[in-house]
Amino acid sequence: MQKNTKPDNTKEENTAQNTNASDGKIGGLGSQKDALTALFLKENRNFAEVFNRTILKNDPVNSEELSTEDIRETATIQVTENGCITLTQYRDVVKRVKDGANSLILGIENQTLDNFQMSFRVMARDFINYARQVRIASDQHKKEFKEKKDIRESVQAEEFLTRGLVLEPEAEWSGEEDNSEKIPEFPKISNAEYVGRFYQSDQLIPCITLVIYWGEGSWSGPKRLSDMFGDNKWAAYAPDYAIYVLEVQKMTEEEILSYSDDLKMVFGCVRFSQQKKELERFLIENKDALRRTSWTARNVIVEMMGSVKLKELFFKNTVVEGKEDYTMVQALEEMLADAKEEGREEGREEGRREEQKNTEREALRANKAERELAILRTRMARHGLV
């Protein structure tokens, strides 16, 4: 059984493809936000810090022990005796950490919009990682079985030649094989282990995925698979699958300040991007940290804040005019200054509009008074009072 589809532009769909096909490439480019946040979080220090402060607080990972994994995860699953299906998922960022005998797979998915099937998507990504691990163990055992069989047949053939065909004149052979010393002793396995090609001693590496939600408001997508079951009366009996979601817009300032400079300023600027007064205060109080941010972090801030003015200022001064000493502090200060001026201009324009409305209201009142006076004069004239 073989099924072929192409991965979509957002890297969100699992694909099934012919095992004989070439690897191919992602069928499109993600958004600028996706690209920049993925690049920013690929840095081991940032990657480890996010996990250590959200999920792995009691068992933190060492950033120096992280190794980058391929974002394209593929697993081949046997569905019939002669057929298989190959599933592929693309992660934004995925890394492996090894601490002694313990290993762990960590993945990050960036979201700027709610995704109402996210718990299923995370489960699918993790499943493919586990399926790949099972397949690797299974293939390794198949290889071991074949090697053991070849060794046994080789030893038995040698024994037969020695005892059955080229016996020394004085040698006697009872006709019973005794190759206990020549055939190596292999660990015994059960029928279940042999049939399943997976030993009781085999272990999987845990896989944890963190969804970082950069969008406005609270995450309204599912946080566990059961959220997608609705009011189904049998939902409670189905195995559940919970996911981890970090909501940037819901972070407290205390949480934000606990991070190192790059993550602190990225989270802080995104968190307060729609609150001009709070953003200005945050930037003033953390001006030194902002000056120390990396180039990658600055690009994330510029993109994620969604300010056209900030983009124009940063691009104009750093790229067009080549000002090497132009800092993010200056860009944000100029953006806020422009925003204040725009606010003042909006206030003045609002004042002018209100003044115009007042003038129009006065004119309407005057016209109404004149009409009423004219009517009164007409009535008085009818009665000979004028």
Short mmCIF file of N, CA, C and O in Angstrom, two decimals, residues 205-311:
data_model
loop_
_atom_site.label_atom_id
_atom_site.label_comp_id
_atom_site.label_asym_id
_atom_site.label_seq_id
_atom_site.Cartn_x
_atom_site.Cartn_y
_atom_site.Cartn_z
N ILE A 205 12.93 6.73 23.19
CA ILE A 205 13.37 8.02 23.72
C ILE A 205 12.15 8.92 23.83
O ILE A 205 11.43 9.11 22.84
N PRO A 206 11.88 9.48 25.01
CA PRO A 206 10.71 10.37 25.16
C PRO A 206 10.78 11.56 24.21
O PRO A 206 11.87 12.06 23.91
N CYS A 207 9.62 11.99 23.76
CA CYS A 207 9.53 13.12 22.83
C CYS A 207 8.56 14.15 23.42
O CYS A 207 7.42 13.81 23.75
N ILE A 208 9.01 15.39 23.56
CA ILE A 208 8.17 16.46 24.13
C ILE A 208 8.11 17.61 23.13
O ILE A 208 9.13 18.09 22.65
N THR A 209 6.89 18.07 22.85
CA THR A 209 6.70 19.18 21.93
C THR A 209 6.08 20.36 22.67
O THR A 209 5.10 20.19 23.40
N LEU A 210 6.64 21.55 22.46
CA LEU A 210 6.12 22.78 23.06
C LEU A 210 5.58 23.68 21.95
O LEU A 210 6.29 23.99 21.00
N VAL A 211 4.33 24.10 22.10
CA VAL A 211 3.73 25.05 21.16
C VAL A 211 3.89 26.46 21.75
O VAL A 211 3.45 26.71 22.88
N ILE A 212 4.52 27.36 21.00
CA ILE A 212 4.64 28.75 21.45
C ILE A 212 3.65 29.58 20.65
O ILE A 212 3.73 29.67 19.42
N TYR A 213 2.69 30.17 21.37
CA TYR A 213 1.64 30.96 20.72
C TYR A 213 1.97 32.44 20.85
O TYR A 213 1.97 33.00 21.94
N TRP A 214 2.26 33.07 19.70
CA TRP A 214 2.66 34.47 19.67
C TRP A 214 1.49 35.41 19.39
O TRP A 214 1.66 36.63 19.42
N GLY A 215 0.32 34.86 19.09
CA GLY A 215 -0.81 35.67 18.65
C GLY A 215 -1.45 36.47 19.77
O GLY A 215 -1.07 36.40 20.94
N GLU A 216 -2.45 37.26 19.38
CA GLU A 216 -3.15 38.11 20.33
C GLU A 216 -4.13 37.30 21.17
O GLU A 216 -4.67 36.30 20.73
N GLY A 217 -4.34 37.78 22.39
CA GLY A 217 -5.31 37.12 23.26
C GLY A 217 -4.85 35.76 23.74
O GLY A 217 -3.69 35.39 23.64
N SER A 218 -5.81 35.01 24.27
CA SER A 218 -5.51 33.68 24.81
C SER A 218 -5.61 32.62 23.72
O SER A 218 -6.33 32.79 22.73
N TRP A 219 -4.89 31.54 23.93
CA TRP A 219 -4.96 30.40 23.01
C TRP A 219 -6.32 29.74 23.18
O TRP A 219 -6.70 29.32 24.28
N SER A 220 -7.09 29.68 22.11
CA SER A 220 -8.43 29.08 22.18
C SER A 220 -8.48 27.72 21.50
O SER A 220 -9.54 27.11 21.42
N GLY A 221 -7.34 27.26 20.98
CA GLY A 221 -7.30 25.93 20.38
C GLY A 221 -7.27 24.86 21.46
O GLY A 221 -7.16 25.16 22.66
N PRO A 222 -7.35 23.59 21.09
CA PRO A 222 -7.34 22.50 22.07
C PRO A 222 -5.98 22.35 22.74
O PRO A 222 -4.95 22.60 22.11
N LYS A 223 -5.99 21.98 23.99
CA LYS A 223 -4.75 21.71 24.72
C LYS A 223 -4.59 20.23 25.02
O LYS A 223 -3.61 19.82 25.62
N ARG A 224 -5.56 19.47 24.63
CA ARG A 224 -5.52 18.02 24.76
C ARG A 224 -6.44 17.42 23.71
O ARG A 224 -7.36 18.09 23.22
N LEU A 225 -6.18 16.17 23.36
CA LEU A 225 -6.97 15.53 22.31
C LEU A 225 -8.45 15.49 22.68
O LEU A 225 -9.31 15.65 21.82
N SER A 226 -8.76 15.28 23.94
CA SER A 226 -10.15 15.17 24.37
C SER A 226 -10.94 16.44 24.13
O SER A 226 -12.18 16.41 24.06
N ASP A 227 -10.25 17.59 23.99
CA ASP A 227 -10.95 18.84 23.68
C ASP A 227 -11.61 18.79 22.31
O ASP A 227 -12.50 19.58 22.01
N MET A 228 -11.14 17.86 21.47
CA MET A 228 -11.69 17.74 20.12
C MET A 228 -12.85 16.74 20.06
O MET A 228 -13.46 16.56 19.00
N PHE A 229 -13.18 16.11 21.18
CA PHE A 229 -14.26 15.12 21.19
C PHE A 229 -15.63 15.74 21.45
O PHE A 229 -16.65 15.09 21.27
N GLY A 230 -15.65 17.00 21.89
CA GLY A 230 -16.92 17.65 22.18
C GLY A 230 -17.63 17.01 23.35
O GLY A 230 -17.01 16.65 24.35
N ASP A 231 -18.94 16.84 23.21
CA ASP A 231 -19.75 16.30 24.31
C ASP A 231 -20.03 14.80 24.13
O ASP A 231 -20.98 14.27 24.73
N ASN A 232 -19.23 14.14 23.35
CA ASN A 232 -19.41 12.70 23.13
C ASN A 232 -19.38 11.96 24.47
O ASN A 232 -18.43 12.08 25.25
N LYS A 233 -20.43 11.18 24.74
CA LYS A 233 -20.55 10.55 26.06
C LYS A 233 -19.48 9.49 26.32
O LYS A 233 -19.24 9.12 27.46
N TRP A 234 -18.85 8.99 25.24
CA TRP A 234 -17.82 7.97 25.42
C TRP A 234 -16.40 8.56 25.42
O TRP A 234 -15.42 7.84 25.47
N ALA A 235 -16.30 9.87 25.36
CA ALA A 235 -14.98 10.52 25.26
C ALA A 235 -14.08 10.18 26.45
O ALA A 235 -12.87 10.03 26.30
N ALA A 236 -14.68 10.02 27.62
CA ALA A 236 -13.89 9.78 28.83
C ALA A 236 -13.15 8.45 28.79
O ALA A 236 -12.17 8.25 29.51
N TYR A 237 -13.61 7.53 27.94
CA TYR A 237 -12.97 6.22 27.87
C TYR A 237 -11.80 6.19 26.89
O TYR A 237 -11.01 5.24 26.89
N ALA A 238 -11.68 7.20 26.05
CA ALA A 238 -10.63 7.21 25.04
C ALA A 238 -9.32 7.71 25.64
O ALA A 238 -9.32 8.64 26.45
N PRO A 239 -8.20 7.12 25.27
CA PRO A 239 -6.90 7.62 25.76
C PRO A 239 -6.73 9.10 25.34
O PRO A 239 -7.09 9.48 24.23
N ASP A 240 -6.20 9.89 26.24
CA ASP A 240 -6.04 11.33 25.98
C ASP A 240 -4.60 11.65 25.63
O ASP A 240 -3.70 10.83 25.82
N TYR A 241 -4.39 12.86 25.10
CA TYR A 241 -3.05 13.30 24.74
C TYR A 241 -2.98 14.81 24.97
O TYR A 241 -3.59 15.59 24.23
N ALA A 242 -2.26 15.21 26.02
CA ALA A 242 -2.16 16.63 26.36
C ALA A 242 -0.95 17.26 25.68
O ALA A 242 0.04 16.58 25.37
N ILE A 243 -1.03 18.57 25.39
CA ILE A 243 0.08 19.29 24.79
C ILE A 243 0.45 20.47 25.68
O ILE A 243 -0.35 20.94 26.50
N TYR A 244 1.65 20.96 25.50
CA TYR A 244 2.13 22.13 26.23
C TYR A 244 2.03 23.36 25.33
O TYR A 244 2.46 23.33 24.18
N VAL A 245 1.44 24.44 25.86
CA VAL A 245 1.31 25.69 25.10
C VAL A 245 1.85 26.85 25.95
O VAL A 245 1.41 27.05 27.09
N LEU A 246 2.79 27.59 25.39
CA LEU A 246 3.29 28.81 26.03
C LEU A 246 2.62 29.99 25.33
O LEU A 246 2.86 30.24 24.15
N GLU A 247 1.77 30.72 26.07
CA GLU A 247 1.05 31.86 25.52
C GLU A 247 1.81 33.14 25.85
O GLU A 247 1.76 33.61 26.98
N VAL A 248 2.49 33.70 24.87
CA VAL A 248 3.33 34.88 25.11
C VAL A 248 2.51 36.05 25.63
O VAL A 248 2.93 36.76 26.55
N GLN A 249 1.32 36.25 25.07
CA GLN A 249 0.49 37.38 25.47
C GLN A 249 -0.07 37.23 26.89
O GLN A 249 -0.57 38.21 27.47
N LYS A 250 0.02 36.03 27.46
CA LYS A 250 -0.49 35.81 28.82
C LYS A 250 0.63 35.75 29.85
O LYS A 250 0.36 35.55 31.04
N MET A 251 1.87 35.91 29.42
CA MET A 251 2.99 35.86 30.35
C MET A 251 2.96 37.06 31.29
O MET A 251 2.65 38.18 30.87
N THR A 252 3.29 36.84 32.55
CA THR A 252 3.41 37.95 33.48
C THR A 252 4.76 38.62 33.29
O THR A 252 5.70 38.02 32.74
N GLU A 253 4.86 39.86 33.73
CA GLU A 253 6.14 40.55 33.59
C GLU A 253 7.22 39.86 34.40
O GLU A 253 8.40 39.84 34.01
N GLU A 254 6.85 39.28 35.52
CA GLU A 254 7.82 38.55 36.34
C GLU A 254 8.39 37.37 35.56
O GLU A 254 9.60 37.11 35.60
N GLU A 255 7.54 36.66 34.85
CA GLU A 255 7.99 35.54 34.03
C GLU A 255 8.91 36.02 32.92
O GLU A 255 9.96 35.41 32.65
N ILE A 256 8.54 37.10 32.28
CA ILE A 256 9.35 37.64 31.18
C ILE A 256 10.73 38.06 31.67
O ILE A 256 11.75 37.77 31.03
N LEU A 257 10.77 38.73 32.81
CA LEU A 257 12.05 39.24 33.34
C LEU A 257 12.96 38.12 33.82
O LEU A 257 14.16 38.36 34.03
N SER A 258 12.43 36.92 34.00
CA SER A 258 13.27 35.81 34.47
C SER A 258 14.16 35.26 33.35
O SER A 258 15.09 34.52 33.63
N TYR A 259 13.88 35.63 32.11
CA TYR A 259 14.66 35.14 30.97
C TYR A 259 15.91 36.00 30.73
O TYR A 259 15.99 37.13 31.20
N SER A 260 16.83 35.45 29.97
CA SER A 260 18.03 36.21 29.59
C SER A 260 17.65 37.27 28.57
O SER A 260 16.53 37.30 28.06
N ASP A 261 18.61 38.14 28.24
CA ASP A 261 18.32 39.35 27.46
C ASP A 261 17.51 39.10 26.19
O ASP A 261 16.49 39.75 25.95
N ASP A 262 17.98 38.18 25.33
CA ASP A 262 17.31 37.98 24.05
C ASP A 262 15.85 37.58 24.20
O ASP A 262 14.95 38.19 23.62
N LEU A 263 15.61 36.52 24.98
CA LEU A 263 14.25 36.04 25.16
C LEU A 263 13.40 37.05 25.94
O LEU A 263 12.21 37.23 25.64
N LYS A 264 14.01 37.70 26.92
CA LYS A 264 13.28 38.70 27.71
C LYS A 264 12.75 39.81 26.82
O LYS A 264 11.58 40.19 26.91
N MET A 265 13.60 40.34 25.94
CA MET A 265 13.19 41.47 25.11
C MET A 265 12.24 41.03 23.99
O MET A 265 11.32 41.77 23.63
N VAL A 266 12.44 39.84 23.45
CA VAL A 266 11.51 39.35 22.42
C VAL A 266 10.13 39.13 23.04
O VAL A 266 9.11 39.63 22.53
N PHE A 267 10.07 38.39 24.16
CA PHE A 267 8.78 38.15 24.81
C PHE A 267 8.14 39.45 25.28
O PHE A 267 6.93 39.66 25.12
N GLY A 268 8.95 40.35 25.87
CA GLY A 268 8.42 41.60 26.41
C GLY A 268 7.86 42.51 25.32
O GLY A 268 6.77 43.08 25.47
N CYS A 269 8.60 42.67 24.24
CA CYS A 269 8.14 43.55 23.15
C CYS A 269 6.87 43.00 22.50
O CYS A 269 5.97 43.76 22.15
N VAL A 270 6.80 41.68 22.35
CA VAL A 270 5.59 41.08 21.78
C VAL A 270 4.43 41.20 22.76
O VAL A 270 3.30 41.54 22.39
N ARG A 271 4.71 40.95 24.02
CA ARG A 271 3.68 41.01 25.07
C ARG A 271 3.03 42.39 25.17
O ARG A 271 1.81 42.51 25.33
N PHE A 272 3.82 43.44 25.07
CA PHE A 272 3.29 44.79 25.25
C PHE A 272 3.15 45.57 23.94
O PHE A 272 2.97 46.78 23.96
N SER A 273 3.23 44.88 22.82
CA SER A 273 3.22 45.57 21.52
C SER A 273 1.96 46.37 21.27
O SER A 273 1.98 47.36 20.54
N GLN A 274 0.83 45.96 21.86
CA GLN A 274 -0.42 46.66 21.64
C GLN A 274 -0.76 47.62 22.78
O GLN A 274 -1.85 48.19 22.81
N GLN A 275 0.18 47.81 23.71
CA GLN A 275 -0.04 48.71 24.85
C GLN A 275 1.10 49.73 24.88
O GLN A 275 2.15 49.48 25.48
N LYS A 276 0.91 50.86 24.23
CA LYS A 276 1.99 51.81 24.00
C LYS A 276 2.63 52.30 25.30
O LYS A 276 3.86 52.39 25.40
N LYS A 277 1.83 52.63 26.28
CA LYS A 277 2.38 53.14 27.55
C LYS A 277 3.19 52.06 28.27
O LYS A 277 4.28 52.32 28.78
N GLU A 278 2.63 50.83 28.31
CA GLU A 278 3.34 49.73 28.96
C GLU A 278 4.60 49.36 28.19
O GLU A 278 5.63 49.05 28.80
N LEU A 279 4.54 49.41 26.88
CA LEU A 279 5.73 49.13 26.06
C LEU A 279 6.82 50.15 26.33
O LEU A 279 7.99 49.79 26.50
N GLU A 280 6.44 51.41 26.37
CA GLU A 280 7.43 52.48 26.62
C GLU A 280 8.07 52.29 27.99
O GLU A 280 9.29 52.41 28.13
N ARG A 281 7.25 51.99 29.00
CA ARG A 281 7.80 51.76 30.34
C ARG A 281 8.74 50.57 30.35
O ARG A 281 9.83 50.63 30.92
N PHE A 282 8.32 49.48 29.72
CA PHE A 282 9.14 48.26 29.68
C PHE A 282 10.47 48.53 28.99
O PHE A 282 11.52 48.07 29.46
N LEU A 283 10.45 49.28 27.91
CA LEU A 283 11.70 49.57 27.17
C LEU A 283 12.62 50.46 27.98
O LEU A 283 13.84 50.27 27.97
N ILE A 284 12.06 51.44 28.67
CA ILE A 284 12.88 52.34 29.51
C ILE A 284 13.54 51.55 30.62
O ILE A 284 14.74 51.72 30.90
N GLU A 285 12.78 50.67 31.26
CA GLU A 285 13.31 49.90 32.40
C GLU A 285 14.31 48.83 31.96
O GLU A 285 15.12 48.37 32.77
N ASN A 286 14.27 48.42 30.70
CA ASN A 286 15.15 47.36 30.22
C ASN A 286 15.99 47.80 29.04
O ASN A 286 16.34 47.00 28.17
N LYS A 287 16.34 49.07 29.02
CA LYS A 287 17.08 49.65 27.90
C LYS A 287 18.44 48.97 27.72
O LYS A 287 18.88 48.70 26.59
N ASP A 288 19.12 48.68 28.83
CA ASP A 288 20.44 48.04 28.73
C ASP A 288 20.34 46.64 28.14
O ASP A 288 21.18 46.23 27.32
N ALA A 289 19.32 45.90 28.55
CA ALA A 289 19.12 44.55 28.00
C ALA A 289 18.82 44.61 26.51
O ALA A 289 19.30 43.79 25.74
N LEU A 290 18.05 45.61 26.10
CA LEU A 290 17.72 45.77 24.69
C LEU A 290 18.98 46.05 23.86
O LEU A 290 19.12 45.56 22.74
N ARG A 291 19.88 46.84 24.43
CA ARG A 291 21.14 47.15 23.72
C ARG A 291 21.98 45.89 23.53
O ARG A 291 22.76 45.80 22.58
N ARG A 292 21.84 44.92 24.43
CA ARG A 292 22.67 43.71 24.37
C ARG A 292 22.06 42.61 23.51
O ARG A 292 22.68 41.57 23.33
N THR A 293 20.87 42.82 22.97
CA THR A 293 20.23 41.76 22.19
C THR A 293 21.00 41.45 20.92
O THR A 293 21.66 42.31 20.34
N SER A 294 20.89 40.21 20.48
CA SER A 294 21.56 39.77 19.26
C SER A 294 20.83 40.29 18.03
O SER A 294 19.68 40.72 18.09
N TRP A 295 21.51 40.20 16.90
CA TRP A 295 20.91 40.63 15.64
C TRP A 295 19.66 39.79 15.32
O TRP A 295 18.66 40.30 14.85
N THR A 296 19.73 38.49 15.60
CA THR A 296 18.58 37.61 15.34
C THR A 296 17.39 38.02 16.19
O THR A 296 16.25 38.07 15.70
N ALA A 297 17.62 38.30 17.47
CA ALA A 297 16.54 38.72 18.36
C ALA A 297 15.91 40.02 17.88
O ALA A 297 14.69 40.20 17.93
N ARG A 298 16.74 40.95 17.40
CA ARG A 298 16.21 42.23 16.93
C ARG A 298 15.30 42.03 15.72
O ARG A 298 14.26 42.70 15.59
N ASN A 299 15.70 41.16 14.84
CA ASN A 299 14.87 40.90 13.66
C ASN A 299 13.53 40.27 14.06
O ASN A 299 12.50 40.57 13.45
N VAL A 300 13.55 39.40 15.06
CA VAL A 300 12.31 38.81 15.55
C VAL A 300 11.41 39.89 16.15
O VAL A 300 10.20 39.92 15.89
N ILE A 301 12.00 40.79 16.93
CA ILE A 301 11.22 41.88 17.55
C ILE A 301 10.57 42.73 16.46
O ILE A 301 9.38 43.04 16.52
N VAL A 302 11.35 43.12 15.47
CA VAL A 302 10.84 43.97 14.39
C VAL A 302 9.68 43.28 13.67
O VAL A 302 8.65 43.89 13.38
N GLU A 303 9.83 41.99 13.39
CA GLU A 303 8.81 41.26 12.64
C GLU A 303 7.57 40.98 13.48
O GLU A 303 6.44 41.15 13.03
N MET A 304 7.77 40.53 14.73
CA MET A 304 6.65 40.08 15.54
C MET A 304 5.81 41.22 16.09
O MET A 304 4.64 41.03 16.40
N MET A 305 6.38 42.42 16.23
CA MET A 305 5.61 43.53 16.76
C MET A 305 4.60 44.04 15.73
O MET A 305 3.64 44.73 16.07
N GLY A 306 4.85 43.74 14.46
CA GLY A 306 3.88 44.09 13.44
C GLY A 306 3.77 45.57 13.15
O GLY A 306 2.76 46.02 12.60
N SER A 307 4.80 46.36 13.50
CA SER A 307 4.78 47.80 13.25
C SER A 307 5.47 48.11 11.92
O SER A 307 6.67 47.86 11.76
N VAL A 308 4.73 48.65 10.96
CA VAL A 308 5.31 49.02 9.67
C VAL A 308 6.35 50.10 9.87
O VAL A 308 7.41 50.09 9.23
N LYS A 309 6.07 51.03 10.77
CA LYS A 309 7.00 52.13 11.03
C LYS A 309 8.32 51.61 11.58
O LYS A 309 9.40 52.07 11.17
N LEU A 310 8.26 50.66 12.50
CA LEU A 310 9.49 50.09 13.07
C LEU A 310 10.31 49.39 12.00
O LEU A 310 11.54 49.53 11.95
N LYS A 311 9.66 48.64 11.12
CA LYS A 311 10.36 47.98 10.03
C LYS A 311 11.05 48.99 9.14
O LYS A 311 12.21 48.83 8.74
#
